[in-house]
Short mmCIF file of N, CA and C in Angstrom, two decimals:
data_model
loop_
_atom_site.label_atom_id
_atom_site.label_comp_id
_atom_site.label_asym_id
_atom_site.label_seq_id
_atom_site.Cartn_x
_atom_site.Cartn_y
_atom_site.Cartn_z
N MET A 1190 0.85 -1.18 0.00
CA MET A 1190 0.00 0.00 0.00
C MET A 1190 0.89 1.24 0.00
N SER A 1191 0.48 2.25 -0.75
CA SER A 1191 1.23 3.49 -0.83
C SER A 1191 1.11 4.26 0.48
N THR A 1192 2.18 4.92 0.83
CA THR A 1192 2.16 5.80 1.98
C THR A 1192 2.03 7.23 1.48
N PRO A 1193 1.60 8.15 2.33
CA PRO A 1193 1.43 9.53 1.87
C PRO A 1193 2.68 10.10 1.20
N SER A 1194 3.87 9.79 1.72
CA SER A 1194 5.08 10.38 1.13
C SER A 1194 5.29 9.91 -0.31
N THR A 1195 4.86 8.69 -0.64
CA THR A 1195 5.01 8.21 -2.01
C THR A 1195 3.94 8.78 -2.93
N LEU A 1196 2.96 9.45 -2.35
CA LEU A 1196 1.89 10.05 -3.15
C LEU A 1196 2.11 11.53 -3.40
N SER A 1197 3.23 12.08 -2.94
CA SER A 1197 3.45 13.50 -3.14
C SER A 1197 3.59 13.80 -4.63
N MET A 1198 3.22 14.99 -5.01
CA MET A 1198 3.31 15.40 -6.41
C MET A 1198 4.74 15.21 -6.92
N LEU A 1199 5.72 15.44 -6.06
CA LEU A 1199 7.12 15.35 -6.47
C LEU A 1199 7.51 13.93 -6.87
N ARG A 1200 6.82 12.95 -6.34
CA ARG A 1200 7.15 11.56 -6.67
C ARG A 1200 6.25 10.99 -7.75
N VAL A 1201 5.08 11.57 -7.95
CA VAL A 1201 4.11 10.99 -8.88
C VAL A 1201 4.15 11.68 -10.24
N LEU A 1202 4.20 13.00 -10.27
CA LEU A 1202 4.19 13.72 -11.54
C LEU A 1202 5.58 13.82 -12.14
N PRO A 1203 5.71 13.63 -13.45
CA PRO A 1203 7.02 13.86 -14.10
C PRO A 1203 7.46 15.32 -13.88
N ALA A 1204 8.77 15.54 -13.86
CA ALA A 1204 9.33 16.86 -13.55
C ALA A 1204 8.78 17.96 -14.45
N ASP A 1205 8.62 17.70 -15.75
CA ASP A 1205 8.11 18.75 -16.64
C ASP A 1205 6.66 19.09 -16.30
N ARG A 1206 5.87 18.12 -15.86
CA ARG A 1206 4.47 18.38 -15.47
C ARG A 1206 4.41 19.12 -14.13
N GLN A 1207 5.33 18.81 -13.24
CA GLN A 1207 5.41 19.54 -11.97
C GLN A 1207 5.66 21.02 -12.22
N ARG A 1208 6.66 21.29 -13.09
CA ARG A 1208 6.99 22.69 -13.40
C ARG A 1208 5.80 23.39 -14.04
N GLN A 1209 5.12 22.72 -14.93
CA GLN A 1209 3.95 23.29 -15.61
C GLN A 1209 2.88 23.67 -14.59
N LEU A 1210 2.62 22.78 -13.65
CA LEU A 1210 1.61 23.04 -12.63
C LEU A 1210 2.07 24.12 -11.65
N MET A 1211 3.32 24.07 -11.23
CA MET A 1211 3.82 25.02 -10.23
C MET A 1211 3.86 26.45 -10.74
N ARG A 1212 3.86 26.67 -12.04
CA ARG A 1212 3.80 28.05 -12.58
C ARG A 1212 2.50 28.74 -12.17
N HIS A 1213 1.51 27.96 -11.75
CA HIS A 1213 0.20 28.52 -11.39
C HIS A 1213 -0.06 28.46 -9.88
N ALA A 1214 0.98 28.18 -9.10
CA ALA A 1214 0.85 28.11 -7.65
C ALA A 1214 0.95 29.50 -7.04
N ARG A 1215 0.26 29.65 -5.94
CA ARG A 1215 0.31 30.89 -5.16
C ARG A 1215 0.67 30.49 -3.73
N GLU A 1216 1.65 31.16 -3.13
CA GLU A 1216 2.02 30.84 -1.75
C GLU A 1216 1.02 31.45 -0.79
N VAL A 1217 0.55 30.62 0.17
CA VAL A 1217 -0.42 31.07 1.17
C VAL A 1217 0.03 30.56 2.54
N ALA A 1218 -0.53 31.16 3.58
CA ALA A 1218 -0.26 30.74 4.96
C ALA A 1218 -1.58 30.72 5.73
N PHE A 1219 -1.70 29.76 6.63
CA PHE A 1219 -2.89 29.62 7.48
C PHE A 1219 -2.45 29.50 8.93
N PRO A 1220 -3.03 30.30 9.82
CA PRO A 1220 -2.72 30.13 11.24
C PRO A 1220 -3.31 28.81 11.77
N GLN A 1221 -2.75 28.33 12.85
CA GLN A 1221 -3.29 27.15 13.51
C GLN A 1221 -4.76 27.38 13.82
N GLY A 1222 -5.59 26.36 13.60
CA GLY A 1222 -7.02 26.45 13.88
C GLY A 1222 -7.86 26.91 12.70
N THR A 1223 -7.24 27.32 11.60
CA THR A 1223 -7.98 27.76 10.42
C THR A 1223 -8.68 26.57 9.76
N ARG A 1224 -9.97 26.74 9.46
CA ARG A 1224 -10.70 25.73 8.69
C ARG A 1224 -10.47 26.07 7.22
N LEU A 1225 -9.85 25.17 6.48
CA LEU A 1225 -9.59 25.41 5.06
C LEU A 1225 -10.86 25.20 4.24
N PHE A 1226 -11.65 24.21 4.63
CA PHE A 1226 -12.93 23.97 3.97
C PHE A 1226 -13.79 23.07 4.84
N GLU A 1227 -15.08 23.10 4.54
CA GLU A 1227 -16.08 22.29 5.26
C GLU A 1227 -16.72 21.30 4.30
N GLU A 1228 -17.01 20.14 4.83
CA GLU A 1228 -17.73 19.13 4.08
C GLU A 1228 -18.99 19.73 3.47
N GLY A 1229 -19.21 19.51 2.18
CA GLY A 1229 -20.39 20.03 1.50
C GLY A 1229 -20.19 21.37 0.83
N GLY A 1230 -19.08 22.06 1.13
CA GLY A 1230 -18.81 23.35 0.51
C GLY A 1230 -18.30 23.20 -0.92
N HIS A 1231 -18.27 24.31 -1.64
CA HIS A 1231 -17.82 24.33 -3.03
C HIS A 1231 -16.30 24.15 -3.11
N ALA A 1232 -15.85 23.13 -3.84
CA ALA A 1232 -14.42 22.83 -3.97
C ALA A 1232 -13.87 23.55 -5.20
N ASP A 1233 -13.18 24.65 -4.98
CA ASP A 1233 -12.69 25.46 -6.10
C ASP A 1233 -11.18 25.68 -6.08
N ARG A 1234 -10.48 24.95 -5.21
CA ARG A 1234 -9.03 25.09 -5.12
C ARG A 1234 -8.46 23.86 -4.44
N PHE A 1235 -7.12 23.77 -4.43
CA PHE A 1235 -6.44 22.73 -3.68
C PHE A 1235 -5.08 23.26 -3.27
N TRP A 1236 -4.41 22.55 -2.38
CA TRP A 1236 -3.14 22.99 -1.82
C TRP A 1236 -2.14 21.85 -1.77
N ILE A 1237 -0.88 22.20 -1.79
CA ILE A 1237 0.21 21.28 -1.48
C ILE A 1237 0.93 21.89 -0.28
N ILE A 1238 1.02 21.14 0.79
CA ILE A 1238 1.60 21.65 2.04
C ILE A 1238 3.11 21.80 1.89
N ARG A 1239 3.60 22.96 2.27
CA ARG A 1239 5.05 23.20 2.35
C ARG A 1239 5.53 22.91 3.75
N THR A 1240 4.88 23.50 4.75
CA THR A 1240 5.21 23.25 6.16
C THR A 1240 3.92 23.21 6.95
N GLY A 1241 3.95 22.48 8.07
CA GLY A 1241 2.80 22.42 8.96
C GLY A 1241 2.00 21.14 8.79
N ARG A 1242 0.87 21.08 9.52
CA ARG A 1242 0.01 19.90 9.52
C ARG A 1242 -1.44 20.33 9.34
N VAL A 1243 -2.18 19.51 8.60
CA VAL A 1243 -3.61 19.72 8.38
C VAL A 1243 -4.31 18.40 8.65
N GLU A 1244 -5.39 18.44 9.42
CA GLU A 1244 -6.19 17.24 9.67
C GLU A 1244 -7.42 17.25 8.77
N LEU A 1245 -7.68 16.11 8.16
CA LEU A 1245 -8.92 15.90 7.42
C LEU A 1245 -9.92 15.28 8.38
N ASP A 1246 -11.15 15.79 8.35
CA ASP A 1246 -12.16 15.23 9.25
C ASP A 1246 -13.47 15.00 8.52
N MET A 1247 -14.30 14.18 9.15
CA MET A 1247 -15.57 13.78 8.56
C MET A 1247 -16.68 13.99 9.57
N HIS A 1248 -17.76 14.62 9.13
CA HIS A 1248 -18.92 14.83 9.99
C HIS A 1248 -19.54 13.49 10.35
N VAL A 1249 -19.79 13.28 11.64
CA VAL A 1249 -20.46 12.08 12.12
C VAL A 1249 -21.67 12.56 12.93
N PRO A 1250 -22.89 12.30 12.45
CA PRO A 1250 -24.09 12.79 13.15
C PRO A 1250 -24.11 12.37 14.62
N GLY A 1251 -24.38 13.34 15.49
CA GLY A 1251 -24.48 13.07 16.92
C GLY A 1251 -23.15 12.91 17.63
N ARG A 1252 -22.05 13.10 16.93
CA ARG A 1252 -20.72 12.95 17.53
C ARG A 1252 -19.81 14.06 17.03
N ARG A 1253 -18.64 14.15 17.66
CA ARG A 1253 -17.62 15.08 17.15
C ARG A 1253 -17.15 14.59 15.79
N ALA A 1254 -16.66 15.51 15.00
CA ALA A 1254 -16.10 15.12 13.70
C ALA A 1254 -14.98 14.11 13.91
N ALA A 1255 -14.93 13.10 13.07
CA ALA A 1255 -13.89 12.08 13.15
C ALA A 1255 -12.69 12.52 12.32
N VAL A 1256 -11.52 12.57 12.94
CA VAL A 1256 -10.30 12.89 12.20
C VAL A 1256 -9.93 11.65 11.40
N ILE A 1257 -9.81 11.84 10.09
CA ILE A 1257 -9.52 10.73 9.18
C ILE A 1257 -8.03 10.58 8.95
N GLU A 1258 -7.34 11.71 8.79
CA GLU A 1258 -5.91 11.63 8.47
C GLU A 1258 -5.26 12.97 8.78
N SER A 1259 -3.98 12.92 9.09
CA SER A 1259 -3.18 14.12 9.31
C SER A 1259 -2.19 14.22 8.15
N LEU A 1260 -2.14 15.38 7.53
CA LEU A 1260 -1.30 15.59 6.34
C LEU A 1260 -0.16 16.55 6.66
N GLY A 1261 0.97 16.36 5.97
CA GLY A 1261 2.13 17.22 6.18
C GLY A 1261 2.84 17.54 4.89
N HIS A 1262 4.12 17.79 4.98
CA HIS A 1262 4.98 18.27 3.91
C HIS A 1262 4.75 17.52 2.58
N ASN A 1263 4.54 18.31 1.52
CA ASN A 1263 4.36 17.84 0.14
C ASN A 1263 3.08 17.07 -0.11
N GLU A 1264 2.16 17.04 0.84
CA GLU A 1264 0.92 16.29 0.63
C GLU A 1264 -0.18 17.19 0.07
N LEU A 1265 -1.06 16.58 -0.69
CA LEU A 1265 -2.18 17.25 -1.33
C LEU A 1265 -3.31 17.43 -0.34
N ILE A 1266 -3.83 18.64 -0.28
CA ILE A 1266 -5.06 18.92 0.47
C ILE A 1266 -6.13 19.22 -0.57
N GLY A 1267 -7.12 18.37 -0.65
CA GLY A 1267 -8.26 18.60 -1.54
C GLY A 1267 -8.13 17.90 -2.87
N TRP A 1268 -9.11 17.03 -3.14
CA TRP A 1268 -9.21 16.38 -4.44
C TRP A 1268 -10.59 16.56 -5.05
N SER A 1269 -11.53 17.05 -4.30
CA SER A 1269 -12.93 17.12 -4.73
C SER A 1269 -13.14 18.04 -5.93
N TRP A 1270 -12.26 18.99 -6.16
CA TRP A 1270 -12.35 19.93 -7.28
C TRP A 1270 -12.27 19.22 -8.62
N LEU A 1271 -11.70 18.01 -8.65
CA LEU A 1271 -11.47 17.31 -9.92
C LEU A 1271 -12.70 16.58 -10.44
N PHE A 1272 -13.68 16.37 -9.57
CA PHE A 1272 -14.85 15.56 -9.93
C PHE A 1272 -16.13 16.36 -9.76
N ALA A 1273 -17.04 16.21 -10.74
CA ALA A 1273 -18.33 16.90 -10.65
C ALA A 1273 -19.29 16.10 -9.77
N PRO A 1274 -20.09 16.78 -8.99
CA PRO A 1274 -20.01 18.22 -8.70
C PRO A 1274 -18.84 18.49 -7.76
N PRO A 1275 -18.20 19.64 -7.91
CA PRO A 1275 -17.02 19.95 -7.08
C PRO A 1275 -17.42 20.37 -5.66
N VAL A 1276 -17.67 19.39 -4.83
CA VAL A 1276 -18.12 19.60 -3.45
C VAL A 1276 -17.17 18.86 -2.52
N TRP A 1277 -16.72 19.52 -1.47
CA TRP A 1277 -15.80 18.89 -0.52
C TRP A 1277 -16.47 17.68 0.13
N HIS A 1278 -15.74 16.57 0.19
CA HIS A 1278 -16.25 15.35 0.80
C HIS A 1278 -15.81 15.21 2.25
N LEU A 1279 -14.84 16.00 2.67
CA LEU A 1279 -14.35 16.02 4.04
C LEU A 1279 -14.16 17.47 4.45
N GLY A 1280 -13.80 17.70 5.68
CA GLY A 1280 -13.41 19.01 6.15
C GLY A 1280 -11.90 19.01 6.39
N ALA A 1281 -11.31 20.19 6.53
CA ALA A 1281 -9.87 20.28 6.78
C ALA A 1281 -9.57 21.45 7.70
N GLU A 1282 -8.65 21.21 8.65
CA GLU A 1282 -8.26 22.24 9.60
C GLU A 1282 -6.75 22.21 9.83
N ALA A 1283 -6.15 23.39 9.85
CA ALA A 1283 -4.73 23.51 10.16
C ALA A 1283 -4.52 23.25 11.65
N THR A 1284 -3.72 22.25 11.98
CA THR A 1284 -3.47 21.95 13.39
C THR A 1284 -2.17 22.59 13.88
N THR A 1285 -1.42 23.15 12.96
CA THR A 1285 -0.24 23.96 13.25
C THR A 1285 -0.29 25.11 12.24
N PRO A 1286 0.56 26.11 12.39
CA PRO A 1286 0.65 27.07 11.29
C PRO A 1286 1.05 26.34 10.01
N VAL A 1287 0.45 26.71 8.91
CA VAL A 1287 0.67 26.02 7.63
C VAL A 1287 1.09 27.01 6.58
N ARG A 1288 2.10 26.63 5.81
CA ARG A 1288 2.45 27.33 4.57
C ARG A 1288 2.21 26.34 3.46
N ALA A 1289 1.61 26.81 2.37
CA ALA A 1289 1.24 25.89 1.29
C ALA A 1289 1.26 26.61 -0.05
N TYR A 1290 1.26 25.79 -1.08
CA TYR A 1290 1.03 26.28 -2.43
C TYR A 1290 -0.45 26.09 -2.72
N GLU A 1291 -1.11 27.14 -3.17
CA GLU A 1291 -2.54 27.08 -3.48
C GLU A 1291 -2.71 27.14 -4.99
N PHE A 1292 -3.66 26.34 -5.49
CA PHE A 1292 -3.95 26.27 -6.92
C PHE A 1292 -5.44 26.53 -7.12
N ASP A 1293 -5.76 27.34 -8.10
CA ASP A 1293 -7.14 27.58 -8.49
C ASP A 1293 -7.59 26.40 -9.36
N ALA A 1294 -8.66 25.74 -8.96
CA ALA A 1294 -9.12 24.55 -9.67
C ALA A 1294 -9.49 24.83 -11.11
N ALA A 1295 -10.18 25.94 -11.38
CA ALA A 1295 -10.60 26.25 -12.75
C ALA A 1295 -9.39 26.42 -13.67
N THR A 1296 -8.34 27.05 -13.16
CA THR A 1296 -7.12 27.23 -13.95
C THR A 1296 -6.47 25.89 -14.25
N VAL A 1297 -6.35 25.04 -13.24
CA VAL A 1297 -5.71 23.73 -13.43
C VAL A 1297 -6.55 22.86 -14.36
N LEU A 1298 -7.87 22.90 -14.21
CA LEU A 1298 -8.73 22.10 -15.10
C LEU A 1298 -8.59 22.57 -16.55
N ALA A 1299 -8.49 23.88 -16.76
CA ALA A 1299 -8.29 24.40 -18.12
C ALA A 1299 -6.95 23.93 -18.68
N LEU A 1300 -5.90 23.96 -17.86
CA LEU A 1300 -4.59 23.47 -18.30
C LEU A 1300 -4.67 21.99 -18.69
N CYS A 1301 -5.39 21.23 -17.91
CA CYS A 1301 -5.52 19.79 -18.16
C CYS A 1301 -6.29 19.52 -19.46
N ARG A 1302 -7.28 20.36 -19.74
CA ARG A 1302 -8.02 20.21 -21.01
C ARG A 1302 -7.13 20.56 -22.20
N GLU A 1303 -6.30 21.60 -22.03
CA GLU A 1303 -5.40 22.04 -23.11
C GLU A 1303 -4.27 21.05 -23.36
N ASP A 1304 -3.82 20.38 -22.31
CA ASP A 1304 -2.68 19.46 -22.40
C ASP A 1304 -3.10 18.11 -21.83
N PRO A 1305 -3.57 17.19 -22.68
CA PRO A 1305 -4.04 15.89 -22.20
C PRO A 1305 -2.99 15.11 -21.40
N ALA A 1306 -1.71 15.27 -21.71
CA ALA A 1306 -0.67 14.57 -20.95
C ALA A 1306 -0.64 15.09 -19.51
N LEU A 1307 -0.76 16.41 -19.34
CA LEU A 1307 -0.84 16.98 -18.00
C LEU A 1307 -2.11 16.49 -17.31
N GLY A 1308 -3.23 16.52 -18.03
CA GLY A 1308 -4.49 16.07 -17.46
C GLY A 1308 -4.40 14.63 -16.97
N ASN A 1309 -3.78 13.78 -17.76
CA ASN A 1309 -3.62 12.38 -17.36
C ASN A 1309 -2.73 12.26 -16.13
N ALA A 1310 -1.62 13.01 -16.10
CA ALA A 1310 -0.71 12.95 -14.96
C ALA A 1310 -1.40 13.44 -13.68
N VAL A 1311 -2.14 14.55 -13.77
CA VAL A 1311 -2.84 15.08 -12.60
C VAL A 1311 -3.93 14.10 -12.16
N SER A 1312 -4.66 13.53 -13.10
CA SER A 1312 -5.71 12.56 -12.76
C SER A 1312 -5.13 11.34 -12.06
N GLN A 1313 -4.00 10.84 -12.56
CA GLN A 1313 -3.36 9.69 -11.93
C GLN A 1313 -2.90 10.03 -10.52
N TRP A 1314 -2.30 11.19 -10.35
CA TRP A 1314 -1.83 11.63 -9.03
C TRP A 1314 -3.00 11.74 -8.06
N VAL A 1315 -4.03 12.50 -8.45
CA VAL A 1315 -5.17 12.71 -7.55
C VAL A 1315 -5.88 11.38 -7.30
N GLY A 1316 -5.98 10.53 -8.32
CA GLY A 1316 -6.61 9.22 -8.14
C GLY A 1316 -5.88 8.37 -7.11
N GLN A 1317 -4.56 8.39 -7.13
CA GLN A 1317 -3.79 7.63 -6.14
C GLN A 1317 -4.00 8.20 -4.74
N VAL A 1318 -4.03 9.52 -4.63
CA VAL A 1318 -4.29 10.15 -3.34
C VAL A 1318 -5.70 9.78 -2.86
N LEU A 1319 -6.67 9.85 -3.74
CA LEU A 1319 -8.05 9.52 -3.39
C LEU A 1319 -8.17 8.08 -2.90
N ALA A 1320 -7.56 7.14 -3.60
CA ALA A 1320 -7.61 5.73 -3.18
C ALA A 1320 -7.00 5.57 -1.79
N HIS A 1321 -5.88 6.24 -1.54
CA HIS A 1321 -5.26 6.18 -0.22
C HIS A 1321 -6.18 6.76 0.85
N ARG A 1322 -6.81 7.90 0.56
CA ARG A 1322 -7.68 8.55 1.54
C ARG A 1322 -8.91 7.69 1.84
N LEU A 1323 -9.45 7.02 0.83
CA LEU A 1323 -10.61 6.15 1.08
C LEU A 1323 -10.22 4.99 2.00
N ARG A 1324 -9.05 4.40 1.78
CA ARG A 1324 -8.60 3.32 2.67
C ARG A 1324 -8.37 3.85 4.09
N ALA A 1325 -7.77 5.03 4.19
CA ALA A 1325 -7.52 5.63 5.51
C ALA A 1325 -8.83 5.93 6.23
N ALA A 1326 -9.83 6.46 5.49
CA ALA A 1326 -11.12 6.78 6.09
C ALA A 1326 -11.81 5.50 6.58
N ARG A 1327 -11.78 4.47 5.76
CA ARG A 1327 -12.41 3.20 6.15
C ARG A 1327 -11.77 2.65 7.42
N LYS A 1328 -10.45 2.61 7.44
CA LYS A 1328 -9.75 2.08 8.61
C LYS A 1328 -10.04 2.92 9.85
N ARG A 1329 -9.96 4.24 9.70
CA ARG A 1329 -10.19 5.12 10.85
C ARG A 1329 -11.61 4.97 11.39
N LEU A 1330 -12.60 4.92 10.52
CA LEU A 1330 -13.99 4.77 10.97
C LEU A 1330 -14.22 3.41 11.62
N LEU A 1331 -13.59 2.37 11.10
CA LEU A 1331 -13.68 1.06 11.75
C LEU A 1331 -13.03 1.10 13.12
N ASP A 1332 -11.88 1.76 13.22
CA ASP A 1332 -11.21 1.88 14.52
C ASP A 1332 -12.10 2.61 15.53
N LEU A 1333 -12.81 3.63 15.07
CA LEU A 1333 -13.63 4.43 15.97
C LEU A 1333 -14.96 3.79 16.32
N TYR A 1334 -15.60 3.14 15.35
CA TYR A 1334 -17.00 2.78 15.54
C TYR A 1334 -17.34 1.29 15.42
N ALA A 1335 -16.46 0.47 14.89
CA ALA A 1335 -16.76 -0.95 14.77
C ALA A 1335 -16.57 -1.61 16.14
N PRO A 1336 -17.32 -2.69 16.42
CA PRO A 1336 -17.21 -3.33 17.74
C PRO A 1336 -15.79 -3.79 18.11
N TYR A 1337 -15.02 -4.22 17.13
CA TYR A 1337 -13.68 -4.72 17.43
C TYR A 1337 -12.59 -3.92 16.75
N GLY A 1338 -12.91 -2.79 16.18
CA GLY A 1338 -11.93 -1.98 15.49
C GLY A 1338 -11.56 -2.58 14.16
N ALA A 1339 -10.62 -1.98 13.47
CA ALA A 1339 -10.26 -2.41 12.13
C ALA A 1339 -9.38 -3.65 12.15
N GLY A 1340 -8.60 -3.82 13.19
CA GLY A 1340 -7.74 -4.99 13.28
C GLY A 1340 -6.70 -5.03 12.16
N ALA A 1341 -5.93 -6.09 12.14
CA ALA A 1341 -4.85 -6.22 11.19
C ALA A 1341 -5.31 -6.75 9.84
N SER A 1342 -6.56 -7.23 9.74
CA SER A 1342 -7.03 -7.84 8.50
C SER A 1342 -7.54 -6.84 7.50
N VAL A 1343 -7.57 -5.55 7.84
CA VAL A 1343 -8.08 -4.54 6.92
C VAL A 1343 -7.02 -4.11 5.98
#
């Protein structure tokens, strides 16, 4: 199974595609405690963490939000912008001060339409991240709410 570090853009995208995408990055900073997005909100951007930590969480009716995963250096925050309708499937909060590269989803989607090779590379990258996040969410929710937890067989 892939680990988050093997899913970083730097390891998944070819160098020329990284440079192409990074030309459209904007440096941003978030103080600790900042909510980057809420589940159900409009997904119109994404980030790659430079420094700091961000927790992904999931609304659980009648309970506190369940933390699904903690993200750090070079990890992608947000994949929902790539799929219609572009609605966040999780929430995200900075648990430390965060510096990140921010990308406008409409700009990146237009680049991907103009350059199918870039589009394929970005889709493969985000798809790998998405598959990892689904496995992490399943395991975390089993750990929290299943009678015996996720155990080693998951």
